[in-house]
Short mmCIF file of C-alpha atoms and ligand atoms in Angstrom, two decimals:
data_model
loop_
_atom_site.label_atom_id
_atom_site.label_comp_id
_atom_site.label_asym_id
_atom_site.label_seq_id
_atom_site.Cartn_x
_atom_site.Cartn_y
_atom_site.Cartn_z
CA UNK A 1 -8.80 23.77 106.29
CA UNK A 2 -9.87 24.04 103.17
CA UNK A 3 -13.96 25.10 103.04
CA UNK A 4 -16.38 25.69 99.72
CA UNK A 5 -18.32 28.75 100.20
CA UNK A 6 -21.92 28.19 98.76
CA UNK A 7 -24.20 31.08 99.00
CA UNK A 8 -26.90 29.63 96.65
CA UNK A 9 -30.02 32.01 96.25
CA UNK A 10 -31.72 34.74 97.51
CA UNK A 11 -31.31 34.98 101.27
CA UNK A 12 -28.57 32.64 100.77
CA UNK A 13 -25.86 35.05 99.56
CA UNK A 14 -26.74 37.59 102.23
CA UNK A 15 -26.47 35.61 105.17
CA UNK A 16 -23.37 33.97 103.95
CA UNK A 17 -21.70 37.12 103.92
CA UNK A 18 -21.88 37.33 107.75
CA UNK A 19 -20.90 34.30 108.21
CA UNK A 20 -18.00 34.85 105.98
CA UNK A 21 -17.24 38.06 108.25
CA UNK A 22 -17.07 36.00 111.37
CA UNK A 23 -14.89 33.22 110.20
CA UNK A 24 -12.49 35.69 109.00
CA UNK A 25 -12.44 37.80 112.27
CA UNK A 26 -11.57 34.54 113.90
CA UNK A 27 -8.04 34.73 111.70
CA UNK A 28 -7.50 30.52 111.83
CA UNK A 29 -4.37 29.52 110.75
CA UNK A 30 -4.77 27.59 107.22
CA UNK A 31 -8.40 28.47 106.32
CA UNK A 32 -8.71 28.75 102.84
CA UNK A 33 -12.36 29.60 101.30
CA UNK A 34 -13.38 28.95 98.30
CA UNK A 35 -16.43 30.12 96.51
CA UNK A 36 -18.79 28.01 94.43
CA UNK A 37 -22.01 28.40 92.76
CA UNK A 38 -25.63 26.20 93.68
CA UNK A 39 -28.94 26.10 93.10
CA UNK A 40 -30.43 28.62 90.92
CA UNK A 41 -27.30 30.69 90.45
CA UNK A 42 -25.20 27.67 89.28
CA UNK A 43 -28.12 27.02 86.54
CA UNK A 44 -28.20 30.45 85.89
CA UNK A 45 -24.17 30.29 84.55
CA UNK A 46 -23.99 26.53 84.13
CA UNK A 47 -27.64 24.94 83.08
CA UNK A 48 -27.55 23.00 85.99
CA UNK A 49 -28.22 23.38 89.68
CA UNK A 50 -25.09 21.24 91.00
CA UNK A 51 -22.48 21.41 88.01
CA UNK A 52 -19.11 19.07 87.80
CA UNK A 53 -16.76 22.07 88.69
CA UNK A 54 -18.96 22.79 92.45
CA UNK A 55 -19.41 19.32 92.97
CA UNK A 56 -15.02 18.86 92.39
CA UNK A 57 -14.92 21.82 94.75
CA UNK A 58 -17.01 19.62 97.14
CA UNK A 59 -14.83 16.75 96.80
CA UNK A 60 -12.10 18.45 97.50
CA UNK A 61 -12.83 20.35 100.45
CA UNK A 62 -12.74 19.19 103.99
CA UNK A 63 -15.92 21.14 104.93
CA UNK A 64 -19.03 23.13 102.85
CA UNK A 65 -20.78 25.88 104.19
CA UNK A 66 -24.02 26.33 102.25
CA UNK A 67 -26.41 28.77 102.20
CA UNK A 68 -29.76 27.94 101.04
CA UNK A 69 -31.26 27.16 97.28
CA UNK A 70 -34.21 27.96 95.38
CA UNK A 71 -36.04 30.42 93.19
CA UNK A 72 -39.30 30.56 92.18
CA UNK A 73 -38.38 31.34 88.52
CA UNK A 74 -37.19 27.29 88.82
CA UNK A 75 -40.19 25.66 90.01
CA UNK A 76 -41.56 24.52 86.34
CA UNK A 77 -38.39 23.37 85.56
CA UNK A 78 -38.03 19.57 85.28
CA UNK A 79 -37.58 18.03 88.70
CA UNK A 80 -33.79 17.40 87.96
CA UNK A 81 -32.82 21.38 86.74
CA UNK A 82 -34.39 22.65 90.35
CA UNK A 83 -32.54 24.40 92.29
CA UNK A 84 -33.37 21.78 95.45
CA UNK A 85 -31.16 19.26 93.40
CA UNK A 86 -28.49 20.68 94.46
CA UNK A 87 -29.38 20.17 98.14
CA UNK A 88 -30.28 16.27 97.62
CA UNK A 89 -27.45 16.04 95.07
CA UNK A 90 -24.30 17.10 97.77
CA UNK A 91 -25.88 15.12 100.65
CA UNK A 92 -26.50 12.14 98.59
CA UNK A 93 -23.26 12.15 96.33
CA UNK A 94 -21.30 12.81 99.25
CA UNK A 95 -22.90 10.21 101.67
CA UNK A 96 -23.81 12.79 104.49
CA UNK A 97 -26.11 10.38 105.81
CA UNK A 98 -26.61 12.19 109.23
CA UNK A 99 -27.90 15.50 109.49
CA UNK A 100 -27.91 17.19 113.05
CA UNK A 101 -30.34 19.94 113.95
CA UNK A 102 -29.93 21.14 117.10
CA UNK A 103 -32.79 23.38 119.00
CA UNK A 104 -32.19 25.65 122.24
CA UNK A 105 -33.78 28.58 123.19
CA UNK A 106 -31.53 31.53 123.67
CA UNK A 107 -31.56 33.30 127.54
CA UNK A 108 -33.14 36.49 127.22
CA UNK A 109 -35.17 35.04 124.07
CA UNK A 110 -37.89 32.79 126.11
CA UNK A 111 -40.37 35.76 125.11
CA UNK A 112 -39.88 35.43 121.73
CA UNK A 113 -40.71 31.62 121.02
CA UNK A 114 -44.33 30.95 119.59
CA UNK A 115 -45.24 29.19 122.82
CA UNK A 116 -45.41 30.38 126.14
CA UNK A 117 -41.74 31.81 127.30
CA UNK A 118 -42.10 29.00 130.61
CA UNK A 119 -42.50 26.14 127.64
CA UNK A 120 -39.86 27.42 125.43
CA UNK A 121 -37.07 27.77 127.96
CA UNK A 122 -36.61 24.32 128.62
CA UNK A 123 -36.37 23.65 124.70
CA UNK A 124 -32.80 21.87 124.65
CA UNK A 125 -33.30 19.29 122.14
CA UNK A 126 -30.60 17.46 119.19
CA UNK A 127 -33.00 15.98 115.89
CA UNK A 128 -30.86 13.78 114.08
CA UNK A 129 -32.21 13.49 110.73
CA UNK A 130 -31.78 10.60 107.99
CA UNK A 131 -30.74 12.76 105.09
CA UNK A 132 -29.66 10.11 102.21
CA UNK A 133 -32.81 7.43 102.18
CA UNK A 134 -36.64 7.81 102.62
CA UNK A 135 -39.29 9.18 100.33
CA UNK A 136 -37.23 11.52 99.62
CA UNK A 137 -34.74 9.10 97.14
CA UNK A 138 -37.44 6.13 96.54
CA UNK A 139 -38.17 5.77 92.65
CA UNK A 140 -40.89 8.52 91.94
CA UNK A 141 -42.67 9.39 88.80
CA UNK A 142 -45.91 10.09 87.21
CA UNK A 143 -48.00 7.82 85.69
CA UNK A 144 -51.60 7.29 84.08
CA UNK A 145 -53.89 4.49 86.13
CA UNK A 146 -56.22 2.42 84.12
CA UNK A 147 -58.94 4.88 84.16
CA UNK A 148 -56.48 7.52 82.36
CA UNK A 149 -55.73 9.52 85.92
CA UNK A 150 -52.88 11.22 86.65
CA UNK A 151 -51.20 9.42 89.30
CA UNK A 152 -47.37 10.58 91.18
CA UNK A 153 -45.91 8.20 93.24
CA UNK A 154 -42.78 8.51 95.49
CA UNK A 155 -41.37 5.09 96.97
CA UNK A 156 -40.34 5.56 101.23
CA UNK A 157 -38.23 2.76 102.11
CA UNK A 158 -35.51 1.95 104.30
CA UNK A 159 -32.55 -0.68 104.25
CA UNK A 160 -31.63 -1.78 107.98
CA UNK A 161 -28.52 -0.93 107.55
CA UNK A 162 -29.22 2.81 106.55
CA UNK A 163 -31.29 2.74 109.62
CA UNK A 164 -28.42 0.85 111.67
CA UNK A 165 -25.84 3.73 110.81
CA UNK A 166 -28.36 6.27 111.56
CA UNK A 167 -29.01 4.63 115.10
CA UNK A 168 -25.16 4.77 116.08
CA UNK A 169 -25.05 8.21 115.11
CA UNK A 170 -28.01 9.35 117.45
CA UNK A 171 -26.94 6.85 120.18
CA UNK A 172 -23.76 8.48 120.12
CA UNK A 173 -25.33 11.69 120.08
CA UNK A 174 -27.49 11.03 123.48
CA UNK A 175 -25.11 9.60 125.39
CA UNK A 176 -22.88 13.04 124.75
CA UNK A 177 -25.92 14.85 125.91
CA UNK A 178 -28.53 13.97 128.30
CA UNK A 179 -28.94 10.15 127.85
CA UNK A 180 -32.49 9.78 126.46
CA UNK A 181 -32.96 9.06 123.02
CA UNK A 182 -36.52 9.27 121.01
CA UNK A 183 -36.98 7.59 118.51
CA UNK A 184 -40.01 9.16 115.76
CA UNK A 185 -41.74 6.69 113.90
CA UNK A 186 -44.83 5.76 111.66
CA UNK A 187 -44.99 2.16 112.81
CA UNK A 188 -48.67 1.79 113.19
CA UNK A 189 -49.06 2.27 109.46
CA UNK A 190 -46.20 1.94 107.65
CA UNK A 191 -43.61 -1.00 107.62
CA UNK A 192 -40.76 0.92 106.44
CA UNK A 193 -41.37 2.53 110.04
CA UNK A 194 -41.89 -1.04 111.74
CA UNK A 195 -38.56 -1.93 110.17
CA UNK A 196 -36.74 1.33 111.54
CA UNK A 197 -38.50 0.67 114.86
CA UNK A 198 -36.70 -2.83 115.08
CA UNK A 199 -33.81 -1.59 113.95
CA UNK A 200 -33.53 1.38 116.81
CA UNK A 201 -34.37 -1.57 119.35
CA UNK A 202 -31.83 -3.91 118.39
CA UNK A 203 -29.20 -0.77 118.44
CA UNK A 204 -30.01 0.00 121.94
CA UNK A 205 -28.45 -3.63 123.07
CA UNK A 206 -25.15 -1.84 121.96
CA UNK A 207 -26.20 0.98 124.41
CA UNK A 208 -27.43 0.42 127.82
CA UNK A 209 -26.37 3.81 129.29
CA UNK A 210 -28.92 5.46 126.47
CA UNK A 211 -32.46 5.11 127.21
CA UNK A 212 -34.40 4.52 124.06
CA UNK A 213 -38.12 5.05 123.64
CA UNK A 214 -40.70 5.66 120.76
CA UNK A 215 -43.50 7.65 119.52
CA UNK A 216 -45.46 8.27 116.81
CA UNK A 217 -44.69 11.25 114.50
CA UNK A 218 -48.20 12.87 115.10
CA UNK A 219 -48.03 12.49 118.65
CA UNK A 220 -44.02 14.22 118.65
CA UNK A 221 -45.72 16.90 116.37
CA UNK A 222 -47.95 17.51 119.25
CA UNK A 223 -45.72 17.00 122.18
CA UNK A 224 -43.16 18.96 120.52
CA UNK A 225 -45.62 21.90 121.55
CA UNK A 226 -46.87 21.01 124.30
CA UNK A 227 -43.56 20.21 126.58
CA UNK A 228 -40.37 20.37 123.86
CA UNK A 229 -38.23 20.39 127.37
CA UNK A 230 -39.02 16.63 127.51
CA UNK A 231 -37.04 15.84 124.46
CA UNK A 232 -33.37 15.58 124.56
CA UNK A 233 -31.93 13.43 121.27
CA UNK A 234 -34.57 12.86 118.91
CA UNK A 235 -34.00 10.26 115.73
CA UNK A 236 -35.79 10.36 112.64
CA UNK A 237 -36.29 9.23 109.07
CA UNK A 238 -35.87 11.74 106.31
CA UNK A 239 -39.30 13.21 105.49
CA UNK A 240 -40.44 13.28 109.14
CA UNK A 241 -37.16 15.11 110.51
CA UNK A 242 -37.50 17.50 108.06
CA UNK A 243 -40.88 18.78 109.20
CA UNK A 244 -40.28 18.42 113.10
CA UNK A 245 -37.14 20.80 112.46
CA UNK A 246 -38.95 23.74 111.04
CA UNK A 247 -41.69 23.15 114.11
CA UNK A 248 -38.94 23.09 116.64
CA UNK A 249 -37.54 26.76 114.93
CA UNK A 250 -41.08 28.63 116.00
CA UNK A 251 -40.75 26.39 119.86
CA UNK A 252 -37.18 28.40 120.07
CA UNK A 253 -38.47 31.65 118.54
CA UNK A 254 -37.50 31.99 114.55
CA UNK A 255 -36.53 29.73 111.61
CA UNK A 256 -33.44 31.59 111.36
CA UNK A 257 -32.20 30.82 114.45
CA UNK A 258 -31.51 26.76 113.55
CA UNK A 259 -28.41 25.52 111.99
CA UNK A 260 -27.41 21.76 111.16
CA UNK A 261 -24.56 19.97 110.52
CA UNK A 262 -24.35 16.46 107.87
CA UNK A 263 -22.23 14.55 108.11
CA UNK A 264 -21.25 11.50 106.19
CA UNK A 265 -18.09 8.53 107.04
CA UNK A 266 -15.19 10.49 105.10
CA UNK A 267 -12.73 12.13 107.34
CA UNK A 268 -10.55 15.41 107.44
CA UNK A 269 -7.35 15.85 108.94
CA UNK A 270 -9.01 17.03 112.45
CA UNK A 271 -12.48 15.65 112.15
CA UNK A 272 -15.55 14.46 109.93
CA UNK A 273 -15.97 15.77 106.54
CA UNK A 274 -19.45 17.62 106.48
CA UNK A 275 -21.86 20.34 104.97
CA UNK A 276 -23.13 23.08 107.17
CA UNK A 277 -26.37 25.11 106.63
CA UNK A 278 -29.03 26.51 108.10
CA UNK A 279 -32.36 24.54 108.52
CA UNK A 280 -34.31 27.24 106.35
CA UNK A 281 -34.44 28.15 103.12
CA UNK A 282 -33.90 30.93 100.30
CA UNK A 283 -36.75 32.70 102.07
CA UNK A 284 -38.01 34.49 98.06
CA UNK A 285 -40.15 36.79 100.01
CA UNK A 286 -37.54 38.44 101.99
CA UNK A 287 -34.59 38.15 99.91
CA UNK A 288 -32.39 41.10 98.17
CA UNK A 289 -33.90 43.72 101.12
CA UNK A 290 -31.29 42.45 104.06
CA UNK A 291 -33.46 41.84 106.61
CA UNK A 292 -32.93 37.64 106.83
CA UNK A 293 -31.22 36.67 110.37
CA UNK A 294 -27.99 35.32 109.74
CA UNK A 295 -27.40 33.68 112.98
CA UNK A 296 -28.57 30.33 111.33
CA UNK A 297 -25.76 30.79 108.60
CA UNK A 298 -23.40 31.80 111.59
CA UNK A 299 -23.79 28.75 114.04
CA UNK A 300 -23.77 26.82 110.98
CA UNK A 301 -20.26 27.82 110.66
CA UNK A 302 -19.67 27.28 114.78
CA UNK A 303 -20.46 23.36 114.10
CA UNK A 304 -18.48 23.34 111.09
CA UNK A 305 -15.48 24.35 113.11
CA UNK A 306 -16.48 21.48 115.65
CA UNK A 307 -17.19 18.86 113.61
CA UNK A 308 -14.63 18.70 110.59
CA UNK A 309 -11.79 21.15 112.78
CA UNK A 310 -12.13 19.89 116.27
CA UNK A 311 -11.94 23.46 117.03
CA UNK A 312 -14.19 23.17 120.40
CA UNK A 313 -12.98 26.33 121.45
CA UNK A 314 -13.57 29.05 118.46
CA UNK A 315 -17.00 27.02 117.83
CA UNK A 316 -18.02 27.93 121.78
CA UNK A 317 -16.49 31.41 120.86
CA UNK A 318 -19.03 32.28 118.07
CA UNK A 319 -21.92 30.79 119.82
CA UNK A 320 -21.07 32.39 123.35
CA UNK A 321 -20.95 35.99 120.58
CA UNK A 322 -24.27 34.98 118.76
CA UNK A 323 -26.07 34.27 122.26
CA UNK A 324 -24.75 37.53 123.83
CA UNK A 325 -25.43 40.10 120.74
CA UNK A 326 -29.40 37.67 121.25
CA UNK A 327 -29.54 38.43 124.63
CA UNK A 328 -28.22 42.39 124.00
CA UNK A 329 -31.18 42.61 121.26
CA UNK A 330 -29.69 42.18 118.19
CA UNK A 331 -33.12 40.86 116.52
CA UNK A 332 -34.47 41.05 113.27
CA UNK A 333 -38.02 41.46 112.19
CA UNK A 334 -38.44 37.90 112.24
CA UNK A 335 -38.01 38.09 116.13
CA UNK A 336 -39.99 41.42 116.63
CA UNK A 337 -36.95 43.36 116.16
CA UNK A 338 -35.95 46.06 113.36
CA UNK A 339 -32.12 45.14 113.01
CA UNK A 340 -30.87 44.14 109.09
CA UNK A 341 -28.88 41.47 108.30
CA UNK A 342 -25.79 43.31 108.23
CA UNK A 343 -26.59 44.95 111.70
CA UNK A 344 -27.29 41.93 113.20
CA UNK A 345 -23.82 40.31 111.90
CA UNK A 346 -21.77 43.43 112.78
CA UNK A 347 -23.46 42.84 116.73
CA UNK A 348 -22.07 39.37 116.77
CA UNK A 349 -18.52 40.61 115.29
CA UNK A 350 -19.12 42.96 118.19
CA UNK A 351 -19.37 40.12 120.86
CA UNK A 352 -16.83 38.58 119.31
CA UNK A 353 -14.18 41.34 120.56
P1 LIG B 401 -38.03 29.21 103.75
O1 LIG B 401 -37.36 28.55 104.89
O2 LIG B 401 -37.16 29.75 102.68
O3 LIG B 401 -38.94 30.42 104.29
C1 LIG B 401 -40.06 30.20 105.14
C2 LIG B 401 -40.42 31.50 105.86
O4 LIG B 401 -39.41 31.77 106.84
C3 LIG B 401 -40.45 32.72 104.95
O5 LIG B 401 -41.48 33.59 105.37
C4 LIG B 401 -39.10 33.35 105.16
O6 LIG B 401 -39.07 34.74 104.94
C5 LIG B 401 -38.80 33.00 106.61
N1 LIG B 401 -37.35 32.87 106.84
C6 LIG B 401 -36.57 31.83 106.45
N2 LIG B 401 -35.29 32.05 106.80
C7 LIG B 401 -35.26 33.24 107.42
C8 LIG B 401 -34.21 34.02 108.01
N3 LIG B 401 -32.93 33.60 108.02
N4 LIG B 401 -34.53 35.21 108.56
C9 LIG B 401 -35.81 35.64 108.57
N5 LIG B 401 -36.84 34.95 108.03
C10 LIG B 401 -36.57 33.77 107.46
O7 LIG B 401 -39.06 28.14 103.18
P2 LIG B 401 -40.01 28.21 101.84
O8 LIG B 401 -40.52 29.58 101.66
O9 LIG B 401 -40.91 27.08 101.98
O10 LIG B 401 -38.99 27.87 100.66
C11 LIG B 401 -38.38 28.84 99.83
C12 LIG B 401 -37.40 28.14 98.90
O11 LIG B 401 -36.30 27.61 99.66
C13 LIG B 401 -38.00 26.96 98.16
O12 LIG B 401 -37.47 26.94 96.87
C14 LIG B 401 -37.53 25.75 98.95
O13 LIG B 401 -37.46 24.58 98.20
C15 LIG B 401 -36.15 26.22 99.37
N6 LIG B 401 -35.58 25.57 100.56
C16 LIG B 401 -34.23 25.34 100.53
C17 LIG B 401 -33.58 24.83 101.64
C18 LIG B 401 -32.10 24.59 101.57
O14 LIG B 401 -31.44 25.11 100.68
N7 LIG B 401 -31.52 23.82 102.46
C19 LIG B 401 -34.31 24.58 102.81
C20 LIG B 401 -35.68 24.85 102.81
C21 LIG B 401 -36.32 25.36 101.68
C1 LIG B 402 -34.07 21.23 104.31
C2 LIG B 402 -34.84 21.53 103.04
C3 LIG B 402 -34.55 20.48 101.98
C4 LIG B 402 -35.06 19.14 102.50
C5 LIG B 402 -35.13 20.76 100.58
C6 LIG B 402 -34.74 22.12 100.06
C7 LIG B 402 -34.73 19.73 99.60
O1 LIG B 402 -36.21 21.67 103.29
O2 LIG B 402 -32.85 21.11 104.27
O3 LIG B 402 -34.71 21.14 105.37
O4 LIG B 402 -36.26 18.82 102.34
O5 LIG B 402 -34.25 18.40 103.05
MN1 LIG B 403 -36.69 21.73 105.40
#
């Protein structure tokens, strides 16, 4: 069990620290941690946000926790010195293809949630994201038009077979939960979304106990509001699953409350090889004061223990301590509480026993 610790930037080192806390108080046999640097703090020491020696370290490892990256000092650096590289680089280099981003609201916590509590407590809802293709990795650039403009450009596309492999996933994914599968699209106007749309419908044949339908990425913004407790597994392309994710944070109550799990085809001795981290960022405005949530950072580690440890039981363990110390009021600001970052993680350590 060998895991690369990867605190990143601001918020990022503090809410590692608790997560650090409660893998530890666990005592697993064979865990070894390793720390690494990313992001800003690797291009601090290294001149570049994902150096050789982390990436080795992420080779080499059967599982990454990762904090978050990002500084605002970086953002007139080129594009390939940000911080954010580092992100794009591990999922990419890696081939963690299929990023999981799961949303429930917490009992106790119904109040909390941006919408009204009756809404929010029916949010139980998977996103699985496309994490190595879209707009995101399309040739991009600047350029001057004929009439000496300014013009950036950022090429979305998708291969069927990156949308194929990203179907099994979340087909596999809704027939472990509830069975209904939704598949978010673009089709009316854009035919790298009429392509993923046959794609999804030609992966259902493999299927029948998974009911597939589709909607428009507007439209899911919208229903996501309206009734989230409709949605169950949710599939999406890159760009659109990373906006729906930070939506579905507020419909459960805070950003910091969402972890996610990507994961790729390489195997461990126990499981799949994968990178855990929360769905948020470095959060620059609240960093270096220890008031972030860490329970993000926390279930991140929960589904890095299920997913590359097959260790169902400890994963249930912290998320049974997180929910409890929740439920007890262990909330930060960000959930109208007071508690720090460190309170909050010594509540959960609490729950723990
Ligand atoms: P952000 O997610 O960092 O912060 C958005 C808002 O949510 C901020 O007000 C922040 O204070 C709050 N917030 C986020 N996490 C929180 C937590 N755990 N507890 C309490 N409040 C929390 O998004 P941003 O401000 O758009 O981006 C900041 C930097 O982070 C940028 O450089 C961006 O590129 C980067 N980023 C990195 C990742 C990643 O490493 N995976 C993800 C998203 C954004
Ligand atoms: C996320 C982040 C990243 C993304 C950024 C930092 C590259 O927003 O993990 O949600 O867009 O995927
Ligand atoms: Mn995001």
């Amino acid at each position: 069990m060998k895991i690369a610790i990867l605190p990143g930037d601001g918020i990022g080192t503090e809410i590692m620290a608790e997560a650090v806390r409660v893998l530890e108080a666990l005592d697993l046999p064979g865990m070894e941690l390793q720390d690494g640097l990313v992001g800003a703090a690797a291009w601090r020491v290294h001149g570049h946000p994902l150096p050789p020696e982390t990436l080795a370290l992420m080779h080499e490892c059967d599982a990454i926790l990762f904090g978050a990256v990002g500084d605002p000092e970086c953002d007139a650096l080129p594009r390939h010195l940000r911080p954010e590289q580092a992100v794009l680089g591990m999922r990419k280099e890696l081939g963690l293809f299929a990023n999981l981003r799961p949303a429930k609201v917490f009992p106790g916590l119904e109040d909390r949630s941006s919408l009204r509590a009756e809404v929010a407590g029916a949010i139980d809802l998977m996103i699985v994201r496309e994490l190595n293709g879209d707009v995101y990795f399309g040739d991009k650039g600047m350029r001057t038009t004929a009439i000496g403009e300014r013009e950036g450009y950022d090429i979305m596309s998708y291969s069927e077979s990156e949308v194929r492999r990203i179907a099994h996933v979340a087909f596999r994914t809704a027939r472990g939960r509830r069975g209904q599968l939704c598949s978010v699209d673009k089709a009316n106007v854009l035919e790298t979304s009429q392509l993923w749309r046959e794609v999804m419908i030609e992966v259902a044949a493999d299927y029948p106990d998974v009911t597939l339908d589709h909607m428009y990425v507007d439209n899911a913004a919208m229903q996501l509001v309206r009734e989230p407790g409709r949605f169950d597994t949710i599939v999406t392309g890159n760009l659109f699953g990373d906006i729906l994710s930070d939506q579905a944070s507020m419909c459960v109550g805070s950003i910091g409350l969402l972890a996610s799990a990507s994961l790729g085809t390489q195997q461990t001795a126990s499981g799949t090889k994968g990178a855990y981290e929360p769905i948020h960022g470095s959060a620059p405005d609240i960093a270096g004061k220890g008031l972030a949530n860490p329970v993000a950072m926390i279930l991140s580690a929960a589904m890095m223990l299920r997913h590359s440890f097959a260790l169902e039981t400890e994963a249930l363990r912290i998320e049974t301590a997180v929910a409890d110390a929740l439920n007890a009021g262990a909330l930060g600001g960000d959930l109208g509480g007071n508690m720090g970052t460190r309170a909050i993680g010594d509540a959960v350590l609490a729950a723990l026993g």
